[in-house]
């Protein structure tokens, strides 16, 4: 088992520790939740465990389909071993249906399917409140090299396709999501997490929101929604295994 070393970073939802291997970090998921730039704070029971499990399952699915990720293995109920990366300070958001900040900014009704999917970049900066940026800003601020931006774009489109198709049989619509990437010995790896904290999942029949919007918008049933996503994704993975 990897040895948990120095705490390297503590964020809103996770802690990252060094291990006895300089190439590996341990990521620990917390139950704490924040929204609206940290203005709203709360706890979602079992969120740490659920997001660990979901991230592990999604990363494994994606790795099996050609996306290089930082994920190595789940090492505890709320802990996973990952390849050590330096996070590229650019959040990559992919969107299929208008929701959240996009609906507001462009005056679209939430739930309106986009004629074609959209990718957006945000500069990861707490002081600046994560402003939206484009390829030129990334180059001007030297946040990432041109080929790294291309890799992030390519992987984000592929993740959108793979995750959308993967979730369909579970009656989950992938509305939008945020990805983060990191550099490991110069290689761009998908990192961070993939969970109801970072994706919008809607039930394909009822349209019910099964993600962090239940917390952001005080819709109630937050824990149940996270549990429901995990139940459905675990069932998908079991079916995949039995098919081979
Ligand atoms: N998102 C995220 N972290 C952020 C901002 C957004 O994980 O700091 C995710 C969010 O869950 C959604 C997508 O990115 O799936 C698009 O979010 P949006 O820009 O609509 O912002 P929001 O309405 O969440 O503030």
PDB file of C-alpha atoms and ligand atoms in Angstrom:
ATOM      1  CA  UNK A   1       0.000   0.000   0.000  1.00  0.00           C
ATOM      2  CA  UNK A   2       1.267   3.512  -0.753  1.00  0.00           C
ATOM      3  CA  UNK A   3       2.393   5.568   2.235  1.00  0.00           C
ATOM      4  CA  UNK A   4       0.518   8.842   2.776  1.00  0.00           C
ATOM      5  CA  UNK A   5       3.116  11.607   3.007  1.00  0.00           C
ATOM      6  CA  UNK A   6       3.106  15.411   3.107  1.00  0.00           C
ATOM      7  CA  UNK A   7      -0.172  17.240   2.383  1.00  0.00           C
ATOM      8  CA  UNK A   8       0.562  19.036  -0.895  1.00  0.00           C
ATOM      9  CA  UNK A   9      -2.715  20.764  -1.539  1.00  0.00           C
ATOM     10  CA  UNK A  10      -6.123  21.146   0.063  1.00  0.00           C
ATOM     11  CA  UNK A  11      -8.985  22.327  -2.114  1.00  0.00           C
ATOM     12  CA  UNK A  12     -12.716  22.646  -1.616  1.00  0.00           C
ATOM     13  CA  UNK A  13     -13.477  18.992  -2.282  1.00  0.00           C
ATOM     14  CA  UNK A  14     -10.139  17.147  -2.146  1.00  0.00           C
ATOM     15  CA  UNK A  15      -6.773  16.803  -0.469  1.00  0.00           C
ATOM     16  CA  UNK A  16      -3.650  15.709  -2.350  1.00  0.00           C
ATOM     17  CA  UNK A  17      -0.758  13.980  -0.557  1.00  0.00           C
ATOM     18  CA  UNK A  18       2.719  12.942  -1.591  1.00  0.00           C
ATOM     19  CA  UNK A  19       3.564   9.241  -1.287  1.00  0.00           C
ATOM     20  CA  UNK A  20       6.843   7.372  -0.874  1.00  0.00           C
ATOM     21  CA  UNK A  21       7.024   7.281  -4.694  1.00  0.00           C
ATOM     22  CA  UNK A  22       7.695  10.731  -6.228  1.00  0.00           C
ATOM     23  CA  UNK A  23       5.714   9.690  -9.310  1.00  0.00           C
ATOM     24  CA  UNK A  24       2.527   8.970  -7.346  1.00  0.00           C
ATOM     25  CA  UNK A  25       0.121  11.077  -5.278  1.00  0.00           C
ATOM     26  CA  UNK A  26      -2.839  10.077  -3.101  1.00  0.00           C
ATOM     27  CA  UNK A  27      -6.081  12.002  -3.582  1.00  0.00           C
ATOM     28  CA  UNK A  28      -8.606  12.059  -0.741  1.00  0.00           C
ATOM     29  CA  UNK A  29     -12.187  13.142  -1.450  1.00  0.00           C
ATOM     30  CA  UNK A  30     -14.139  15.175   1.134  1.00  0.00           C
ATOM     31  CA  UNK A  31     -17.860  15.506   1.838  1.00  0.00           C
ATOM     32  CA  UNK A  32     -17.641  19.326   1.863  1.00  0.00           C
ATOM     33  CA  UNK A  33     -19.326  21.139  -1.002  1.00  0.00           C
ATOM     34  CA  UNK A  34     -19.099  24.741  -2.129  1.00  0.00           C
ATOM     35  CA  UNK A  35     -20.852  26.714  -4.836  1.00  0.00           C
ATOM     36  CA  UNK A  36     -20.983  30.244  -6.234  1.00  0.00           C
ATOM     37  CA  UNK A  37     -17.274  30.852  -5.897  1.00  0.00           C
ATOM     38  CA  UNK A  38     -17.198  29.522  -2.337  1.00  0.00           C
ATOM     39  CA  UNK A  39     -20.043  31.750  -1.087  1.00  0.00           C
ATOM     40  CA  UNK A  40     -22.308  28.767  -0.413  1.00  0.00           C
ATOM     41  CA  UNK A  41     -20.866  26.037   1.782  1.00  0.00           C
ATOM     42  CA  UNK A  42     -22.276  22.750   2.983  1.00  0.00           C
ATOM     43  CA  UNK A  43     -21.766  19.046   3.382  1.00  0.00           C
ATOM     44  CA  UNK A  44     -23.203  16.315   1.207  1.00  0.00           C
ATOM     45  CA  UNK A  45     -23.321  13.048   3.133  1.00  0.00           C
ATOM     46  CA  UNK A  46     -21.237  10.261   1.536  1.00  0.00           C
ATOM     47  CA  UNK A  47     -20.165  12.598  -1.318  1.00  0.00           C
ATOM     48  CA  UNK A  48     -16.481  11.789  -0.796  1.00  0.00           C
ATOM     49  CA  UNK A  49     -17.083   8.059  -1.184  1.00  0.00           C
ATOM     50  CA  UNK A  50     -19.494   8.429  -4.085  1.00  0.00           C
ATOM     51  CA  UNK A  51     -17.251  10.805  -6.050  1.00  0.00           C
ATOM     52  CA  UNK A  52     -14.215   8.587  -5.463  1.00  0.00           C
ATOM     53  CA  UNK A  53     -16.059   5.530  -6.774  1.00  0.00           C
ATOM     54  CA  UNK A  54     -17.611   7.366  -9.729  1.00  0.00           C
ATOM     55  CA  UNK A  55     -14.313   9.007 -10.701  1.00  0.00           C
ATOM     56  CA  UNK A  56     -12.565   5.633 -10.492  1.00  0.00           C
ATOM     57  CA  UNK A  57     -15.182   3.977 -12.715  1.00  0.00           C
ATOM     58  CA  UNK A  58     -15.211   6.824 -15.260  1.00  0.00           C
ATOM     59  CA  UNK A  59     -11.407   7.073 -15.406  1.00  0.00           C
ATOM     60  CA  UNK A  60     -11.112   3.296 -15.915  1.00  0.00           C
ATOM     61  CA  UNK A  61     -13.736   3.338 -18.651  1.00  0.00           C
ATOM     62  CA  UNK A  62     -11.985   6.251 -20.410  1.00  0.00           C
ATOM     63  CA  UNK A  63      -8.493   4.773 -19.999  1.00  0.00           C
ATOM     64  CA  UNK A  64      -9.777   1.561 -21.617  1.00  0.00           C
ATOM     65  CA  UNK A  65     -10.892   3.656 -24.588  1.00  0.00           C
ATOM     66  CA  UNK A  66      -7.646   5.506 -25.182  1.00  0.00           C
ATOM     67  CA  UNK A  67      -7.769   8.551 -22.889  1.00  0.00           C
ATOM     68  CA  UNK A  68      -4.569   8.856 -20.814  1.00  0.00           C
ATOM     69  CA  UNK A  69      -5.544   9.607 -17.199  1.00  0.00           C
ATOM     70  CA  UNK A  70      -3.767  10.142 -13.893  1.00  0.00           C
ATOM     71  CA  UNK A  71      -5.829   7.365 -12.250  1.00  0.00           C
ATOM     72  CA  UNK A  72      -3.964   4.274 -11.044  1.00  0.00           C
ATOM     73  CA  UNK A  73      -6.233   2.576  -8.492  1.00  0.00           C
ATOM     74  CA  UNK A  74      -8.751   3.174  -5.752  1.00  0.00           C
ATOM     75  CA  UNK A  75      -6.958   2.597  -2.453  1.00  0.00           C
ATOM     76  CA  UNK A  76      -9.772   3.241   0.034  1.00  0.00           C
ATOM     77  CA  UNK A  77     -13.436   4.255   0.216  1.00  0.00           C
ATOM     78  CA  UNK A  78     -12.523   7.892  -0.394  1.00  0.00           C
ATOM     79  CA  UNK A  79      -8.985   7.680  -1.672  1.00  0.00           C
ATOM     80  CA  UNK A  80      -7.274   6.998  -4.963  1.00  0.00           C
ATOM     81  CA  UNK A  81      -3.681   6.615  -6.102  1.00  0.00           C
ATOM     82  CA  UNK A  82      -2.824   8.776  -9.112  1.00  0.00           C
ATOM     83  CA  UNK A  83       0.155   9.686 -11.247  1.00  0.00           C
ATOM     84  CA  UNK A  84       1.773  12.857  -9.937  1.00  0.00           C
ATOM     85  CA  UNK A  85       0.794  15.753 -12.201  1.00  0.00           C
ATOM     86  CA  UNK A  86       1.229  19.514 -12.269  1.00  0.00           C
ATOM     87  CA  UNK A  87      -2.278  20.739 -12.950  1.00  0.00           C
ATOM     88  CA  UNK A  88      -2.559  22.972 -16.036  1.00  0.00           C
ATOM     89  CA  UNK A  89      -4.433  26.055 -14.718  1.00  0.00           C
ATOM     90  CA  UNK A  90      -7.145  25.826 -17.374  1.00  0.00           C
ATOM     91  CA  UNK A  91     -10.576  24.292 -16.779  1.00  0.00           C
ATOM     92  CA  UNK A  92     -12.059  22.762 -19.908  1.00  0.00           C
ATOM     93  CA  UNK A  93     -15.863  22.782 -20.045  1.00  0.00           C
ATOM     94  CA  UNK A  94     -17.790  20.828 -22.693  1.00  0.00           C
ATOM     95  CA  UNK A  95     -21.500  21.428 -23.238  1.00  0.00           C
ATOM     96  CA  UNK A  96     -24.228  19.623 -25.150  1.00  0.00           C
ATOM     97  CA  UNK A  97     -27.325  21.331 -23.752  1.00  0.00           C
ATOM     98  CA  UNK A  98     -27.711  24.919 -22.539  1.00  0.00           C
ATOM     99  CA  UNK A  99     -27.585  25.162 -18.749  1.00  0.00           C
ATOM    100  CA  UNK A 100     -26.045  27.177 -15.935  1.00  0.00           C
ATOM    101  CA  UNK A 101     -23.752  30.038 -16.882  1.00  0.00           C
ATOM    102  CA  UNK A 102     -24.065  29.420 -20.655  1.00  0.00           C
ATOM    103  CA  UNK A 103     -27.873  29.670 -20.588  1.00  0.00           C
ATOM    104  CA  UNK A 104     -27.593  32.905 -18.626  1.00  0.00           C
ATOM    105  CA  UNK A 105     -24.794  34.455 -20.706  1.00  0.00           C
ATOM    106  CA  UNK A 106     -26.354  33.722 -24.100  1.00  0.00           C
ATOM    107  CA  UNK A 107     -30.021  34.089 -23.121  1.00  0.00           C
ATOM    108  CA  UNK A 108     -30.871  30.457 -23.903  1.00  0.00           C
ATOM    109  CA  UNK A 109     -33.563  28.471 -22.128  1.00  0.00           C
ATOM    110  CA  UNK A 110     -32.047  25.890 -19.811  1.00  0.00           C
ATOM    111  CA  UNK A 111     -32.538  22.512 -21.463  1.00  0.00           C
ATOM    112  CA  UNK A 112     -32.256  23.779 -25.045  1.00  0.00           C
ATOM    113  CA  UNK A 113     -30.017  21.346 -26.951  1.00  0.00           C
ATOM    114  CA  UNK A 114     -27.095  23.113 -28.654  1.00  0.00           C
ATOM    115  CA  UNK A 115     -26.947  22.699 -32.453  1.00  0.00           C
ATOM    116  CA  UNK A 116     -23.376  21.550 -31.942  1.00  0.00           C
ATOM    117  CA  UNK A 117     -21.403  20.960 -28.750  1.00  0.00           C
ATOM    118  CA  UNK A 118     -19.306  23.772 -27.306  1.00  0.00           C
ATOM    119  CA  UNK A 119     -15.902  23.826 -25.576  1.00  0.00           C
ATOM    120  CA  UNK A 120     -14.891  26.615 -23.233  1.00  0.00           C
ATOM    121  CA  UNK A 121     -11.750  27.398 -21.251  1.00  0.00           C
ATOM    122  CA  UNK A 122     -11.630  29.044 -17.838  1.00  0.00           C
ATOM    123  CA  UNK A 123      -8.497  30.343 -16.121  1.00  0.00           C
ATOM    124  CA  UNK A 124      -8.146  28.551 -12.763  1.00  0.00           C
ATOM    125  CA  UNK A 125      -7.597  31.522 -10.476  1.00  0.00           C
ATOM    126  CA  UNK A 126      -9.471  32.032  -7.197  1.00  0.00           C
ATOM    127  CA  UNK A 127      -8.500  35.738  -7.004  1.00  0.00           C
ATOM    128  CA  UNK A 128      -9.861  36.374 -10.502  1.00  0.00           C
ATOM    129  CA  UNK A 129     -12.906  34.098  -9.995  1.00  0.00           C
ATOM    130  CA  UNK A 130     -12.039  31.744 -12.863  1.00  0.00           C
ATOM    131  CA  UNK A 131     -12.608  34.048 -15.863  1.00  0.00           C
ATOM    132  CA  UNK A 132     -13.474  32.563 -19.246  1.00  0.00           C
ATOM    133  CA  UNK A 133     -10.502  32.673 -21.635  1.00  0.00           C
ATOM    134  CA  UNK A 134      -9.664  31.503 -25.158  1.00  0.00           C
ATOM    135  CA  UNK A 135      -6.662  29.977 -26.918  1.00  0.00           C
ATOM    136  CA  UNK A 136      -5.042  33.406 -27.373  1.00  0.00           C
ATOM    137  CA  UNK A 137      -5.221  34.172 -23.644  1.00  0.00           C
ATOM    138  CA  UNK A 138      -3.744  30.741 -22.871  1.00  0.00           C
ATOM    139  CA  UNK A 139      -0.820  31.497 -25.200  1.00  0.00           C
ATOM    140  CA  UNK A 140      -0.374  35.103 -23.974  1.00  0.00           C
ATOM    141  CA  UNK A 141      -0.292  34.031 -20.312  1.00  0.00           C
ATOM    142  CA  UNK A 142       1.751  30.900 -21.178  1.00  0.00           C
ATOM    143  CA  UNK A 143      -0.728  28.725 -19.274  1.00  0.00           C
ATOM    144  CA  UNK A 144      -0.062  25.827 -21.663  1.00  0.00           C
ATOM    145  CA  UNK A 145       1.860  25.181 -24.883  1.00  0.00           C
ATOM    146  CA  UNK A 146       0.001  25.035 -28.197  1.00  0.00           C
ATOM    147  CA  UNK A 147       0.311  21.256 -28.520  1.00  0.00           C
ATOM    148  CA  UNK A 148      -0.903  20.826 -24.927  1.00  0.00           C
ATOM    149  CA  UNK A 149      -4.000  22.924 -25.687  1.00  0.00           C
ATOM    150  CA  UNK A 150      -4.633  20.795 -28.774  1.00  0.00           C
ATOM    151  CA  UNK A 151      -4.298  17.642 -26.676  1.00  0.00           C
ATOM    152  CA  UNK A 152      -6.753  18.993 -24.065  1.00  0.00           C
ATOM    153  CA  UNK A 153      -9.266  19.909 -26.783  1.00  0.00           C
ATOM    154  CA  UNK A 154      -8.955  16.535 -28.488  1.00  0.00           C
ATOM    155  CA  UNK A 155      -9.357  14.603 -25.240  1.00  0.00           C
ATOM    156  CA  UNK A 156     -12.293  16.764 -24.108  1.00  0.00           C
ATOM    157  CA  UNK A 157     -14.209  16.075 -27.347  1.00  0.00           C
ATOM    158  CA  UNK A 158     -13.440  12.356 -27.071  1.00  0.00           C
ATOM    159  CA  UNK A 159     -14.487  12.247 -23.392  1.00  0.00           C
ATOM    160  CA  UNK A 160     -17.725  13.992 -24.370  1.00  0.00           C
ATOM    161  CA  UNK A 161     -18.479  11.320 -26.988  1.00  0.00           C
ATOM    162  CA  UNK A 162     -17.462   8.379 -24.810  1.00  0.00           C
ATOM    163  CA  UNK A 163     -19.213   9.538 -21.657  1.00  0.00           C
ATOM    164  CA  UNK A 164     -22.400  10.549 -23.493  1.00  0.00           C
ATOM    165  CA  UNK A 165     -22.682   7.097 -25.110  1.00  0.00           C
ATOM    166  CA  UNK A 166     -21.633   5.270 -21.936  1.00  0.00           C
ATOM    167  CA  UNK A 167     -24.351   6.955 -19.852  1.00  0.00           C
ATOM    168  CA  UNK A 168     -27.217   6.526 -22.334  1.00  0.00           C
ATOM    169  CA  UNK A 169     -28.256   2.998 -21.256  1.00  0.00           C
ATOM    170  CA  UNK A 170     -28.422   4.283 -17.659  1.00  0.00           C
ATOM    171  CA  UNK A 171     -30.956   6.923 -18.763  1.00  0.00           C
ATOM    172  CA  UNK A 172     -28.509   9.676 -17.914  1.00  0.00           C
ATOM    173  CA  UNK A 173     -28.079  12.677 -20.208  1.00  0.00           C
ATOM    174  CA  UNK A 174     -24.665  14.348 -20.092  1.00  0.00           C
ATOM    175  CA  UNK A 175     -25.609  18.038 -20.243  1.00  0.00           C
ATOM    176  CA  UNK A 176     -22.155  19.534 -19.598  1.00  0.00           C
ATOM    177  CA  UNK A 177     -18.995  18.887 -17.594  1.00  0.00           C
ATOM    178  CA  UNK A 178     -15.653  20.311 -16.546  1.00  0.00           C
ATOM    179  CA  UNK A 179     -12.300  18.582 -16.997  1.00  0.00           C
ATOM    180  CA  UNK A 180      -8.842  19.368 -15.676  1.00  0.00           C
ATOM    181  CA  UNK A 181      -5.586  18.121 -17.115  1.00  0.00           C
ATOM    182  CA  UNK A 182      -2.100  17.811 -15.676  1.00  0.00           C
ATOM    183  CA  UNK A 183       1.446  17.241 -16.883  1.00  0.00           C
ATOM    184  CA  UNK A 184       3.271  14.048 -15.880  1.00  0.00           C
ATOM    185  CA  UNK A 185       6.829  13.964 -17.229  1.00  0.00           C
ATOM    186  CA  UNK A 186       5.651  16.261 -20.014  1.00  0.00           C
ATOM    187  CA  UNK A 187       2.635  14.133 -20.942  1.00  0.00           C
ATOM    188  CA  UNK A 188      -0.893  15.623 -20.816  1.00  0.00           C
ATOM    189  CA  UNK A 189      -3.088  13.415 -18.596  1.00  0.00           C
ATOM    190  CA  UNK A 190      -6.770  13.770 -17.733  1.00  0.00           C
ATOM    191  CA  UNK A 191      -6.772  14.510 -13.981  1.00  0.00           C
ATOM    192  CA  UNK A 192      -8.932  15.803 -11.102  1.00  0.00           C
ATOM    193  CA  UNK A 193     -12.322  14.045 -10.890  1.00  0.00           C
ATOM    194  CA  UNK A 194     -15.416  13.212 -12.909  1.00  0.00           C
ATOM    195  CA  UNK A 195     -18.479  13.245 -10.677  1.00  0.00           C
ATOM    196  CA  UNK A 196     -21.856  14.915 -10.065  1.00  0.00           C
ATOM    197  CA  UNK A 197     -19.806  17.820  -8.639  1.00  0.00           C
ATOM    198  CA  UNK A 198     -18.256  18.462 -12.047  1.00  0.00           C
ATOM    199  CA  UNK A 199     -20.906  17.224 -14.500  1.00  0.00           C
ATOM    200  CA  UNK A 200     -24.581  17.927 -15.086  1.00  0.00           C
ATOM    201  CA  UNK A 201     -26.501  14.649 -15.324  1.00  0.00           C
ATOM    202  CA  UNK A 202     -30.223  14.709 -16.122  1.00  0.00           C
ATOM    203  CA  UNK A 203     -32.586  11.737 -16.053  1.00  0.00           C
ATOM    204  CA  UNK A 204     -33.447  11.158 -19.714  1.00  0.00           C
ATOM    205  CA  UNK A 205     -37.130  10.437 -19.012  1.00  0.00           C
ATOM    206  CA  UNK A 206     -38.092  12.903 -16.294  1.00  0.00           C
ATOM    207  CA  UNK A 207     -35.399  15.523 -16.858  1.00  0.00           C
ATOM    208  CA  UNK A 208     -34.708  15.383 -13.131  1.00  0.00           C
ATOM    209  CA  UNK A 209     -31.364  16.929 -12.157  1.00  0.00           C
ATOM    210  CA  UNK A 210     -29.027  14.328 -10.603  1.00  0.00           C
ATOM    211  CA  UNK A 211     -26.002  16.497  -9.826  1.00  0.00           C
ATOM    212  CA  UNK A 212     -24.640  19.415  -7.835  1.00  0.00           C
ATOM    213  CA  UNK A 213     -27.355  21.768  -9.114  1.00  0.00           C
ATOM    214  CA  UNK A 214     -29.566  20.182  -6.415  1.00  0.00           C
ATOM    215  CA  UNK A 215     -27.136  21.671  -3.864  1.00  0.00           C
ATOM    216  CA  UNK A 216     -26.507  24.943  -5.737  1.00  0.00           C
ATOM    217  CA  UNK A 217     -30.217  25.633  -6.189  1.00  0.00           C
ATOM    218  CA  UNK A 218     -31.550  24.144  -2.920  1.00  0.00           C
ATOM    219  CA  UNK A 219     -33.653  21.574  -4.762  1.00  0.00           C
ATOM    220  CA  UNK A 220     -33.448  18.985  -1.959  1.00  0.00           C
ATOM    221  CA  UNK A 221     -32.601  15.304  -2.353  1.00  0.00           C
ATOM    222  CA  UNK A 222     -28.910  16.035  -2.971  1.00  0.00           C
ATOM    223  CA  UNK A 223     -27.576  12.849  -1.335  1.00  0.00           C
ATOM    224  CA  UNK A 224     -30.209  10.682  -3.034  1.00  0.00           C
ATOM    225  CA  UNK A 225     -29.267  12.110  -6.440  1.00  0.00           C
ATOM    226  CA  UNK A 226     -25.558  11.327  -5.967  1.00  0.00           C
ATOM    227  CA  UNK A 227     -26.423   7.801  -4.722  1.00  0.00           C
ATOM    228  CA  UNK A 228     -28.714   7.304  -7.723  1.00  0.00           C
ATOM    229  CA  UNK A 229     -25.982   8.235 -10.226  1.00  0.00           C
ATOM    230  CA  UNK A 230     -23.568   5.839  -8.522  1.00  0.00           C
ATOM    231  CA  UNK A 231     -26.155   3.015  -8.527  1.00  0.00           C
ATOM    232  CA  UNK A 232     -26.812   3.472 -12.239  1.00  0.00           C
ATOM    233  CA  UNK A 233     -23.121   3.713 -13.200  1.00  0.00           C
ATOM    234  CA  UNK A 234     -22.223   0.646 -11.094  1.00  0.00           C
ATOM    235  CA  UNK A 235     -24.969  -1.291 -12.859  1.00  0.00           C
ATOM    236  CA  UNK A 236     -23.556  -0.195 -16.245  1.00  0.00           C
ATOM    237  CA  UNK A 237     -20.088  -1.391 -15.255  1.00  0.00           C
ATOM    238  CA  UNK A 238     -21.421  -4.762 -14.034  1.00  0.00           C
ATOM    239  CA  UNK A 239     -23.233  -5.232 -17.360  1.00  0.00           C
ATOM    240  CA  UNK A 240     -20.046  -4.374 -19.262  1.00  0.00           C
ATOM    241  CA  UNK A 241     -18.111  -6.990 -17.266  1.00  0.00           C
ATOM    242  CA  UNK A 242     -20.711  -9.707 -17.839  1.00  0.00           C
ATOM    243  CA  UNK A 243     -20.668  -8.940 -21.580  1.00  0.00           C
ATOM    244  CA  UNK A 244     -16.862  -9.114 -21.424  1.00  0.00           C
TER     245      UNK A 244
HETATM  246  N1  LIG B   1     -18.090  23.279 -13.243  1.00  0.00           N
HETATM  247  C1  LIG B   1     -17.208  22.762 -12.315  1.00  0.00           C
HETATM  248  N2  LIG B   1     -16.440  23.622 -11.569  1.00  0.00           N
HETATM  249  C2  LIG B   1     -16.507  24.971 -11.720  1.00  0.00           C
HETATM  250  C3  LIG B   1     -17.404  25.497 -12.678  1.00  0.00           C
HETATM  251  C4  LIG B   1     -18.185  24.623 -13.417  1.00  0.00           C
HETATM  252  O1  LIG B   1     -17.108  21.549 -12.152  1.00  0.00           O
HETATM  253  O2  LIG B   1     -15.767  25.697 -11.029  1.00  0.00           O
HETATM  254  C5  LIG B   1     -18.917  22.368 -14.064  1.00  0.00           C
HETATM  255  C6  LIG B   1     -20.378  22.413 -13.669  1.00  0.00           C
HETATM  256  O3  LIG B   1     -20.687  21.403 -12.749  1.00  0.00           O
HETATM  257  C7  LIG B   1     -21.073  22.158 -14.990  1.00  0.00           C
HETATM  258  C8  LIG B   1     -20.114  22.736 -16.032  1.00  0.00           C
HETATM  259  O4  LIG B   1     -18.840  22.802 -15.405  1.00  0.00           O
HETATM  260  O5  LIG B   1     -21.196  20.763 -15.208  1.00  0.00           O
HETATM  261  C9  LIG B   1     -20.519  24.092 -16.538  1.00  0.00           C
HETATM  262  O6  LIG B   1     -20.732  24.941 -15.444  1.00  0.00           O
HETATM  263  P1  LIG B   1     -21.293  26.436 -15.665  1.00  0.00           P
HETATM  264  O7  LIG B   1     -20.288  27.227 -16.431  1.00  0.00           O
HETATM  265  O8  LIG B   1     -22.662  26.364 -16.224  1.00  0.00           O
HETATM  266  O9  LIG B   1     -21.266  27.100 -14.238  1.00  0.00           O
HETATM  267  P2  LIG B   1     -22.249  26.947 -12.994  1.00  0.00           P
HETATM  268  O10 LIG B   1     -23.645  27.141 -13.474  1.00  0.00           O
HETATM  269  O11 LIG B   1     -21.977  25.560 -12.506  1.00  0.00           O
HETATM  270  O12 LIG B   1     -21.760  28.016 -12.069  1.00  0.00           O
END
